[in-house]
């Protein structure tokens, strides 16, 4: 007991204790994962028995290894701990330990990523912080997993007796040679880095790329690639180096351009009153008011044309809410305008009348076109045709 107390007073033995317990837990967890993979293919009782036997064996081996590491004179356990440490130092034992530690690190990355990204309670939470955190988390998770794979491969090669230093030197030379021929890949990575650094867009944003040639919701963003999901479900894979211009429809806030065209000659003041009533009713509706960031702005008449008079209002809403709010506004304004009997806009009718003097003179001038009923055009055309047949020189 005195020896144990003396050992515990030295920091090096605490380090040995923590390291031994960590390695034992890693090996136990790694083998349990392998047993979980084979569980569907074996008997349930046999699976439980294997789990119990392995847990007991791992616990005993960890205890024995701890006794040996702390140099405690415990009969039987000390000798068994020495055997365990010799097995770990061998190549096979090192590979098992490295694989177990890599497995734990891999799962810790996933757990940490889930902890970092805040989960939405209502499924509608969308803020710039959420977009940025989700994007950076996905990139960080992928980078850390790549580091885990590389370090695990190097450790396994060293356990097998391969000179990892020379291997890394050869790989670095090969990477330098490949770098000269992979300039587009380097461009993609650098562009992706600045997209993340400047928060140009992120996972969940609605964007249009290169003047609207491609559009959709950002489903995944890495240092090399932007993945867009279009409205029809099509997935667009865009290398970041080919992203020249980006139009983001969900940056901080969005806006609905609510327009309606009333026919020429309609009561414009009444139409503006109807639009104001509809906009404010939508703004104060308990179901829709939480999507608004400001009161509606009825701007009035914005365009005059032969087809009608266009009036407009602006609705400032939360990002990604402009589509739902716009559809609801269009439905309500259509119903309200029909109820107000403001008519359906359309091109003004044009009537054409053709009149021709049977004996035109230069003083009388050319043939004139006047507005006339379409029914009068056919008899006059037939009379002119008959006159032409009687006297072809006319």
CSV table of C-alpha atoms in Angstrom, one decimal:
chain,number,residue,atom,x,y,z
A,1,UNK,CA,0.0,0.0,0.0
A,2,UNK,CA,2.9,2.3,0.8
A,3,UNK,CA,4.4,1.6,-2.5
A,4,UNK,CA,1.1,2.5,-4.3
A,5,UNK,CA,0.9,5.8,-2.4
A,6,UNK,CA,4.5,6.6,-3.3
A,7,UNK,CA,3.8,5.9,-7.0
A,8,UNK,CA,0.6,7.9,-7.0
A,9,UNK,CA,2.6,11.0,-5.8
A,10,UNK,CA,4.6,11.0,-9.0
A,11,UNK,CA,3.0,12.5,-12.1
A,12,UNK,CA,4.6,10.0,-14.5
A,13,UNK,CA,2.6,7.2,-12.9
A,14,UNK,CA,-0.6,9.1,-13.3
A,15,UNK,CA,0.2,9.4,-17.0
A,16,UNK,CA,0.9,5.7,-17.2
A,17,UNK,CA,-2.4,5.0,-15.5
A,18,UNK,CA,-4.4,7.2,-17.8
A,19,UNK,CA,-2.6,5.9,-20.9
A,20,UNK,CA,-3.1,2.3,-20.0
A,21,UNK,CA,-6.8,2.7,-19.2
A,22,UNK,CA,-7.3,4.7,-22.5
A,23,UNK,CA,-5.6,2.0,-24.6
A,24,UNK,CA,-7.6,-0.7,-22.9
A,25,UNK,CA,-10.9,1.2,-23.5
A,26,UNK,CA,-9.9,1.8,-27.1
A,27,UNK,CA,-9.2,-1.9,-27.7
A,28,UNK,CA,-12.4,-3.0,-26.0
A,29,UNK,CA,-14.5,-0.5,-28.0
A,30,UNK,CA,-12.8,-1.5,-31.3
A,31,UNK,CA,-13.5,-5.2,-30.8
A,32,UNK,CA,-17.1,-4.4,-29.7
A,33,UNK,CA,-17.6,-2.6,-33.0
A,34,UNK,CA,-16.4,-5.6,-34.9
A,35,UNK,CA,-18.7,-7.9,-32.9
A,36,UNK,CA,-21.6,-5.5,-33.7
A,37,UNK,CA,-20.9,-6.0,-37.4
A,38,UNK,CA,-21.1,-9.8,-37.2
A,39,UNK,CA,-24.0,-9.9,-34.9
A,40,UNK,CA,-26.7,-10.1,-37.7
A,41,UNK,CA,-24.9,-13.2,-39.0
A,42,UNK,CA,-24.7,-15.2,-35.8
A,43,UNK,CA,-27.0,-16.5,-33.1
A,44,UNK,CA,-28.3,-13.9,-30.6
A,45,UNK,CA,-27.2,-15.9,-27.6
A,46,UNK,CA,-23.7,-16.5,-29.0
A,47,UNK,CA,-23.4,-12.8,-29.7
A,48,UNK,CA,-24.3,-11.9,-26.1
A,49,UNK,CA,-21.9,-14.5,-24.8
A,50,UNK,CA,-19.0,-13.2,-27.0
A,51,UNK,CA,-19.7,-9.6,-25.8
A,52,UNK,CA,-19.6,-10.7,-22.1
A,53,UNK,CA,-16.5,-12.8,-22.6
A,54,UNK,CA,-14.7,-10.0,-24.4
A,55,UNK,CA,-15.7,-7.4,-21.8
A,56,UNK,CA,-14.4,-9.6,-19.0
A,57,UNK,CA,-11.2,-10.4,-20.9
A,58,UNK,CA,-10.6,-6.7,-21.7
A,59,UNK,CA,-11.3,-5.6,-18.1
A,60,UNK,CA,-8.8,-8.2,-16.8
A,61,UNK,CA,-6.2,-7.4,-19.4
A,62,UNK,CA,-6.5,-3.7,-18.7
A,63,UNK,CA,-6.2,-4.3,-15.0
A,64,UNK,CA,-3.1,-6.5,-15.4
A,65,UNK,CA,-1.5,-4.0,-17.8
A,66,UNK,CA,-2.1,-1.2,-15.3
A,67,UNK,CA,-0.5,-3.3,-12.5
A,68,UNK,CA,2.6,-3.9,-14.7
A,69,UNK,CA,2.8,-0.3,-15.8
A,70,UNK,CA,2.7,0.9,-12.2
A,71,UNK,CA,5.2,-1.8,-11.2
A,72,UNK,CA,3.0,-3.1,-8.4
A,73,UNK,CA,4.0,-6.4,-7.0
A,74,UNK,CA,0.7,-8.3,-7.4
A,75,UNK,CA,1.0,-12.0,-7.9
A,76,UNK,CA,-0.3,-13.3,-11.2
A,77,UNK,CA,-1.6,-9.9,-12.4
A,78,UNK,CA,1.9,-8.5,-12.8
A,79,UNK,CA,3.0,-11.5,-14.9
A,80,UNK,CA,-0.1,-11.3,-17.1
A,81,UNK,CA,0.3,-7.6,-17.4
A,82,UNK,CA,3.8,-8.1,-18.7
A,83,UNK,CA,2.5,-10.5,-21.4
A,84,UNK,CA,-0.2,-8.0,-22.4
A,85,UNK,CA,2.4,-5.2,-22.8
A,86,UNK,CA,4.7,-7.4,-24.8
A,87,UNK,CA,1.8,-8.2,-27.1
A,88,UNK,CA,0.9,-4.6,-27.5
A,89,UNK,CA,4.5,-3.7,-28.4
A,90,UNK,CA,4.5,-6.4,-31.1
A,91,UNK,CA,3.3,-5.3,-34.6
A,92,UNK,CA,0.0,-7.0,-34.4
A,93,UNK,CA,-0.8,-5.5,-31.0
A,94,UNK,CA,0.2,-2.0,-32.2
A,95,UNK,CA,-2.1,-2.3,-35.3
A,96,UNK,CA,-5.0,-3.3,-33.1
A,97,UNK,CA,-4.4,-0.4,-30.7
A,98,UNK,CA,-4.0,2.1,-33.6
A,99,UNK,CA,-7.2,0.8,-35.2
A,100,UNK,CA,-9.1,1.1,-32.0
A,101,UNK,CA,-7.8,4.6,-31.3
A,102,UNK,CA,-8.7,5.7,-34.9
A,103,UNK,CA,-12.2,4.2,-34.4
A,104,UNK,CA,-12.7,6.3,-31.3
A,105,UNK,CA,-11.4,9.4,-32.9
A,106,UNK,CA,-13.6,8.9,-35.9
A,107,UNK,CA,-16.7,8.7,-33.7
A,108,UNK,CA,-15.6,11.6,-31.6
A,109,UNK,CA,-15.5,13.8,-34.7
A,110,UNK,CA,-19.1,12.9,-35.5
A,111,UNK,CA,-20.3,13.4,-32.0
A,112,UNK,CA,-18.5,16.8,-31.8
A,113,UNK,CA,-20.1,17.9,-35.1
A,114,UNK,CA,-23.6,17.0,-33.8
A,115,UNK,CA,-22.9,19.0,-30.6
A,116,UNK,CA,-21.7,22.0,-32.5
A,117,UNK,CA,-24.6,22.3,-35.0
A,118,UNK,CA,-27.7,23.6,-33.2
A,119,UNK,CA,-30.8,21.5,-34.0
A,120,UNK,CA,-33.9,23.4,-34.9
A,121,UNK,CA,-36.9,22.7,-32.7
A,122,UNK,CA,-39.5,23.8,-35.3
A,123,UNK,CA,-37.7,22.8,-38.4
A,124,UNK,CA,-37.8,26.4,-39.8
A,125,UNK,CA,-34.8,28.0,-38.0
A,126,UNK,CA,-32.6,29.6,-40.6
A,127,UNK,CA,-30.0,32.2,-39.7
A,128,UNK,CA,-26.6,33.2,-41.0
A,129,UNK,CA,-25.0,31.7,-37.9
A,130,UNK,CA,-26.7,28.3,-38.5
A,131,UNK,CA,-25.6,28.4,-42.2
A,132,UNK,CA,-22.0,29.3,-41.3
A,133,UNK,CA,-21.7,26.7,-38.5
A,134,UNK,CA,-23.2,23.9,-40.6
A,135,UNK,CA,-20.9,24.7,-43.5
A,136,UNK,CA,-17.7,25.0,-41.4
A,137,UNK,CA,-18.7,21.9,-39.4
A,138,UNK,CA,-19.0,19.8,-42.5
A,139,UNK,CA,-15.7,21.0,-43.9
A,140,UNK,CA,-13.9,20.6,-40.5
A,141,UNK,CA,-15.4,17.1,-40.1
A,142,UNK,CA,-14.2,16.0,-43.5
A,143,UNK,CA,-10.7,17.5,-42.9
A,144,UNK,CA,-10.3,15.9,-39.5
A,145,UNK,CA,-11.4,12.5,-40.8
A,146,UNK,CA,-8.8,12.8,-43.6
A,147,UNK,CA,-6.1,13.6,-41.0
A,148,UNK,CA,-7.3,10.5,-38.9
A,149,UNK,CA,-7.0,8.3,-42.0
A,150,UNK,CA,-3.5,9.5,-42.9
A,151,UNK,CA,-2.2,9.2,-39.3
A,152,UNK,CA,-3.7,5.8,-39.0
A,153,UNK,CA,-2.1,4.6,-42.2
A,154,UNK,CA,1.3,6.0,-41.2
A,155,UNK,CA,1.1,4.3,-37.8
A,156,UNK,CA,0.1,1.0,-39.3
A,157,UNK,CA,3.0,1.1,-41.8
A,158,UNK,CA,5.4,1.9,-39.0
A,159,UNK,CA,4.0,-1.1,-37.0
A,160,UNK,CA,4.7,-3.3,-40.0
A,161,UNK,CA,8.3,-2.1,-40.2
A,162,UNK,CA,7.9,0.2,-43.2
A,163,UNK,CA,10.0,3.3,-43.1
A,164,UNK,CA,7.3,5.9,-43.0
A,165,UNK,CA,9.7,8.9,-43.3
A,166,UNK,CA,11.0,7.8,-46.7
A,167,UNK,CA,7.4,7.0,-47.8
A,168,UNK,CA,6.3,10.5,-46.8
A,169,UNK,CA,9.2,12.1,-48.7
A,170,UNK,CA,8.3,10.2,-51.8
A,171,UNK,CA,4.7,11.1,-51.5
A,172,UNK,CA,5.6,14.8,-51.0
A,173,UNK,CA,7.6,14.8,-54.2
A,174,UNK,CA,4.8,13.0,-56.1
A,175,UNK,CA,2.4,15.6,-54.7
A,176,UNK,CA,4.5,18.4,-55.9
A,177,UNK,CA,4.6,16.9,-59.4
A,178,UNK,CA,0.9,16.4,-59.4
A,179,UNK,CA,0.4,19.9,-58.2
A,180,UNK,CA,1.7,21.4,-61.4
A,181,UNK,CA,-0.8,19.4,-63.4
A,182,UNK,CA,-3.7,20.0,-61.1
A,183,UNK,CA,-3.9,23.8,-61.1
A,184,UNK,CA,-7.7,23.6,-61.5
A,185,UNK,CA,-8.0,21.6,-58.3
A,186,UNK,CA,-5.8,24.1,-56.4
A,187,UNK,CA,-8.0,26.9,-57.8
A,188,UNK,CA,-11.1,25.1,-56.6
A,189,UNK,CA,-9.7,24.6,-53.1
A,190,UNK,CA,-8.5,28.3,-52.8
A,191,UNK,CA,-11.9,29.5,-54.1
A,192,UNK,CA,-13.7,27.3,-51.6
A,193,UNK,CA,-11.5,28.6,-48.8
A,194,UNK,CA,-12.5,32.2,-49.5
A,195,UNK,CA,-16.2,31.3,-49.9
A,196,UNK,CA,-16.1,29.9,-46.4
A,197,UNK,CA,-13.9,32.7,-45.0
A,198,UNK,CA,-16.1,35.5,-46.3
A,199,UNK,CA,-19.4,33.6,-45.7
A,200,UNK,CA,-20.5,34.2,-49.3
A,201,UNK,CA,-23.0,31.4,-49.1
A,202,UNK,CA,-23.4,28.2,-47.1
A,203,UNK,CA,-25.4,25.0,-46.7
A,204,UNK,CA,-29.1,25.8,-46.9
A,205,UNK,CA,-28.8,29.0,-48.9
A,206,UNK,CA,-30.8,29.4,-52.2
A,207,UNK,CA,-28.4,30.7,-54.9
A,208,UNK,CA,-28.1,31.3,-58.6
A,209,UNK,CA,-24.7,30.6,-60.1
A,210,UNK,CA,-23.1,32.5,-63.0
A,211,UNK,CA,-26.0,34.7,-64.0
A,212,UNK,CA,-28.7,32.2,-63.2
A,213,UNK,CA,-27.6,29.3,-65.5
A,214,UNK,CA,-27.8,27.0,-62.4
A,215,UNK,CA,-29.9,27.6,-59.3
A,216,UNK,CA,-31.1,25.7,-56.3
A,217,UNK,CA,-30.5,25.1,-52.6
A,218,UNK,CA,-26.9,24.5,-51.4
A,219,UNK,CA,-27.0,20.9,-50.2
A,220,UNK,CA,-23.3,20.4,-49.5
A,221,UNK,CA,-20.2,22.7,-49.6
A,222,UNK,CA,-16.6,21.5,-49.4
A,223,UNK,CA,-13.3,23.2,-50.2
A,224,UNK,CA,-13.5,21.8,-53.7
A,225,UNK,CA,-17.2,21.4,-54.6
A,226,UNK,CA,-20.6,23.1,-54.3
A,227,UNK,CA,-23.6,20.8,-54.6
A,228,UNK,CA,-26.9,22.4,-55.6
A,229,UNK,CA,-30.3,20.7,-55.4
A,230,UNK,CA,-32.7,22.3,-58.0
A,231,UNK,CA,-36.4,22.6,-57.4
A,232,UNK,CA,-37.1,19.6,-59.6
A,233,UNK,CA,-34.7,17.5,-57.6
A,234,UNK,CA,-31.8,17.7,-60.0
A,235,UNK,CA,-28.3,17.8,-58.3
A,236,UNK,CA,-25.8,20.2,-59.8
A,237,UNK,CA,-22.1,19.5,-58.9
A,238,UNK,CA,-20.1,22.7,-59.4
A,239,UNK,CA,-16.3,23.0,-58.9
A,240,UNK,CA,-15.7,26.1,-56.8
A,241,UNK,CA,-13.2,27.4,-59.3
A,242,UNK,CA,-16.0,27.7,-61.9
A,243,UNK,CA,-18.2,29.8,-59.6
A,244,UNK,CA,-17.7,33.3,-61.1
A,245,UNK,CA,-20.9,35.2,-59.8
A,246,UNK,CA,-23.4,34.1,-57.2
A,247,UNK,CA,-26.8,35.6,-56.4
A,248,UNK,CA,-28.0,34.6,-52.9
A,249,UNK,CA,-31.7,34.8,-52.3
A,250,UNK,CA,-31.5,34.0,-48.6
A,251,UNK,CA,-28.9,36.4,-47.2
A,252,UNK,CA,-30.0,38.0,-44.0
A,253,UNK,CA,-33.5,38.9,-45.3
A,254,UNK,CA,-35.7,38.5,-48.4
A,255,UNK,CA,-38.4,40.6,-50.1
A,256,UNK,CA,-41.6,39.8,-52.0
A,257,UNK,CA,-42.4,42.0,-55.0
A,258,UNK,CA,-46.2,41.9,-54.8
A,259,UNK,CA,-47.5,43.2,-58.2
A,260,UNK,CA,-50.9,43.3,-59.8
A,261,UNK,CA,-52.1,44.7,-63.2
A,262,UNK,CA,-55.5,46.3,-63.4
A,263,UNK,CA,-57.2,47.2,-66.7
A,264,UNK,CA,-56.9,50.6,-68.3
A,265,UNK,CA,-59.7,52.8,-67.1
A,266,UNK,CA,-60.1,51.1,-63.7
A,267,UNK,CA,-60.3,53.1,-60.5
A,268,UNK,CA,-56.6,53.2,-59.5
A,269,UNK,CA,-57.2,54.6,-56.1
A,270,UNK,CA,-59.6,51.8,-55.3
A,271,UNK,CA,-57.1,49.3,-56.5
A,272,UNK,CA,-54.4,50.7,-54.3
A,273,UNK,CA,-56.8,50.6,-51.3
A,274,UNK,CA,-57.5,46.9,-52.0
A,275,UNK,CA,-53.8,46.1,-52.3
A,276,UNK,CA,-53.1,48.0,-49.0
A,277,UNK,CA,-55.9,46.1,-47.2
A,278,UNK,CA,-54.6,42.7,-48.5
A,279,UNK,CA,-51.0,43.4,-47.6
A,280,UNK,CA,-51.8,44.6,-44.1
A,281,UNK,CA,-54.2,41.7,-43.5
A,282,UNK,CA,-51.5,39.3,-44.4
A,283,UNK,CA,-49.0,41.1,-42.2
A,284,UNK,CA,-51.3,40.9,-39.2
A,285,UNK,CA,-52.4,37.4,-39.8
A,286,UNK,CA,-51.3,35.2,-36.8
A,287,UNK,CA,-50.1,32.5,-39.1
A,288,UNK,CA,-48.0,34.7,-41.3
A,289,UNK,CA,-46.9,37.7,-39.2
A,290,UNK,CA,-43.9,35.8,-37.7
A,291,UNK,CA,-42.4,35.7,-41.2
A,292,UNK,CA,-42.4,39.5,-41.6
A,293,UNK,CA,-39.5,41.8,-40.7
A,294,UNK,CA,-41.3,45.1,-41.5
A,295,UNK,CA,-44.7,46.5,-42.4
A,296,UNK,CA,-45.8,46.3,-46.0
A,297,UNK,CA,-44.7,49.2,-48.3
A,298,UNK,CA,-47.4,49.9,-50.9
A,299,UNK,CA,-45.4,51.8,-53.6
A,300,UNK,CA,-48.3,52.6,-56.0
A,301,UNK,CA,-48.3,52.6,-59.8
A,302,UNK,CA,-45.0,51.3,-61.2
A,303,UNK,CA,-45.8,50.8,-64.9
A,304,UNK,CA,-48.3,51.9,-67.6
A,305,UNK,CA,-48.9,49.9,-70.8
A,306,UNK,CA,-51.5,48.9,-73.3
A,307,UNK,CA,-52.2,45.8,-71.3
A,308,UNK,CA,-53.0,47.7,-68.1
A,309,UNK,CA,-51.7,49.6,-65.1
A,310,UNK,CA,-49.2,47.8,-62.7
A,311,UNK,CA,-49.3,48.5,-59.0
A,312,UNK,CA,-46.8,47.2,-56.5
A,313,UNK,CA,-46.1,46.6,-52.8
A,314,UNK,CA,-43.0,45.3,-51.1
A,315,UNK,CA,-43.1,42.7,-48.3
A,316,UNK,CA,-39.8,42.3,-46.2
A,317,UNK,CA,-39.7,38.8,-44.8
A,318,UNK,CA,-37.4,36.3,-43.2
A,319,UNK,CA,-34.9,34.6,-45.6
A,320,UNK,CA,-36.3,31.7,-47.6
A,321,UNK,CA,-39.9,32.8,-46.6
A,322,UNK,CA,-40.5,34.9,-49.7
A,323,UNK,CA,-41.8,32.0,-51.8
A,324,UNK,CA,-44.6,31.0,-49.3
A,325,UNK,CA,-45.5,34.6,-48.5
A,326,UNK,CA,-45.5,35.5,-52.2
A,327,UNK,CA,-47.9,32.6,-53.1
A,328,UNK,CA,-50.3,33.6,-50.3
A,329,UNK,CA,-50.2,37.2,-51.3
A,330,UNK,CA,-51.0,36.4,-55.0
A,331,UNK,CA,-53.9,34.2,-53.9
A,332,UNK,CA,-55.4,36.9,-51.7
A,333,UNK,CA,-54.9,39.8,-54.1
A,334,UNK,CA,-56.5,37.9,-56.9
A,335,UNK,CA,-59.6,37.1,-54.8
A,336,UNK,CA,-59.8,40.7,-53.5
A,337,UNK,CA,-59.5,42.3,-56.9
A,338,UNK,CA,-62.2,40.0,-58.3
A,339,UNK,CA,-64.5,40.9,-55.4
A,340,UNK,CA,-63.9,44.6,-56.0
A,341,UNK,CA,-65.0,44.1,-59.7
A,342,UNK,CA,-61.9,45.7,-61.1
A,343,UNK,CA,-61.9,43.5,-64.1
A,344,UNK,CA,-59.3,41.4,-65.8
A,345,UNK,CA,-56.5,43.3,-67.5
A,346,UNK,CA,-55.8,42.6,-71.2
A,347,UNK,CA,-54.9,44.3,-74.5
A,348,UNK,CA,-57.4,47.0,-75.7
A,349,UNK,CA,-59.5,45.8,-78.7
A,350,UNK,CA,-58.5,47.3,-82.1
A,351,UNK,CA,-61.1,47.8,-84.8
A,352,UNK,CA,-60.0,48.2,-88.5
A,353,UNK,CA,-62.2,49.7,-91.2
A,354,UNK,CA,-61.0,49.8,-94.9
A,355,UNK,CA,-62.6,52.3,-97.2
A,356,UNK,CA,-61.7,52.9,-100.8
A,357,UNK,CA,-63.0,55.3,-103.4
A,358,UNK,CA,-63.9,53.5,-106.7
A,359,UNK,CA,-62.1,56.2,-108.7
A,360,UNK,CA,-59.3,57.7,-106.7
A,361,UNK,CA,-57.5,60.7,-108.0
A,362,UNK,CA,-54.1,62.1,-106.9
A,363,UNK,CA,-55.9,65.0,-105.2
A,364,UNK,CA,-57.9,62.6,-103.2
A,365,UNK,CA,-54.8,61.0,-101.7
A,366,UNK,CA,-54.1,57.3,-100.9
A,367,UNK,CA,-56.4,54.7,-99.4
A,368,UNK,CA,-57.3,55.5,-95.8
A,369,UNK,CA,-57.7,53.1,-92.8
A,370,UNK,CA,-60.4,54.0,-90.3
A,371,UNK,CA,-61.8,52.1,-87.4
A,372,UNK,CA,-65.0,50.3,-88.4
A,373,UNK,CA,-67.0,47.3,-87.4
A,374,UNK,CA,-65.5,44.1,-88.8
A,375,UNK,CA,-68.9,43.2,-90.4
A,376,UNK,CA,-68.8,46.2,-92.7
A,377,UNK,CA,-65.4,45.1,-94.2
A,378,UNK,CA,-66.5,42.0,-96.1
A,379,UNK,CA,-69.3,43.6,-98.4
A,380,UNK,CA,-67.1,46.5,-99.3
A,381,UNK,CA,-64.2,44.2,-100.2
A,382,UNK,CA,-66.5,42.1,-102.4
A,383,UNK,CA,-67.8,45.2,-104.2
A,384,UNK,CA,-64.2,46.3,-104.9
A,385,UNK,CA,-63.5,42.9,-106.3
A,386,UNK,CA,-66.5,43.0,-108.6
A,387,UNK,CA,-65.4,46.5,-109.9
A,388,UNK,CA,-61.9,45.1,-110.6
A,389,UNK,CA,-63.4,42.3,-112.7
A,390,UNK,CA,-65.5,44.7,-114.8
A,391,UNK,CA,-62.7,47.0,-115.5
A,392,UNK,CA,-59.2,45.4,-115.1
A,393,UNK,CA,-57.5,48.8,-115.8
A,394,UNK,CA,-58.9,50.3,-112.6
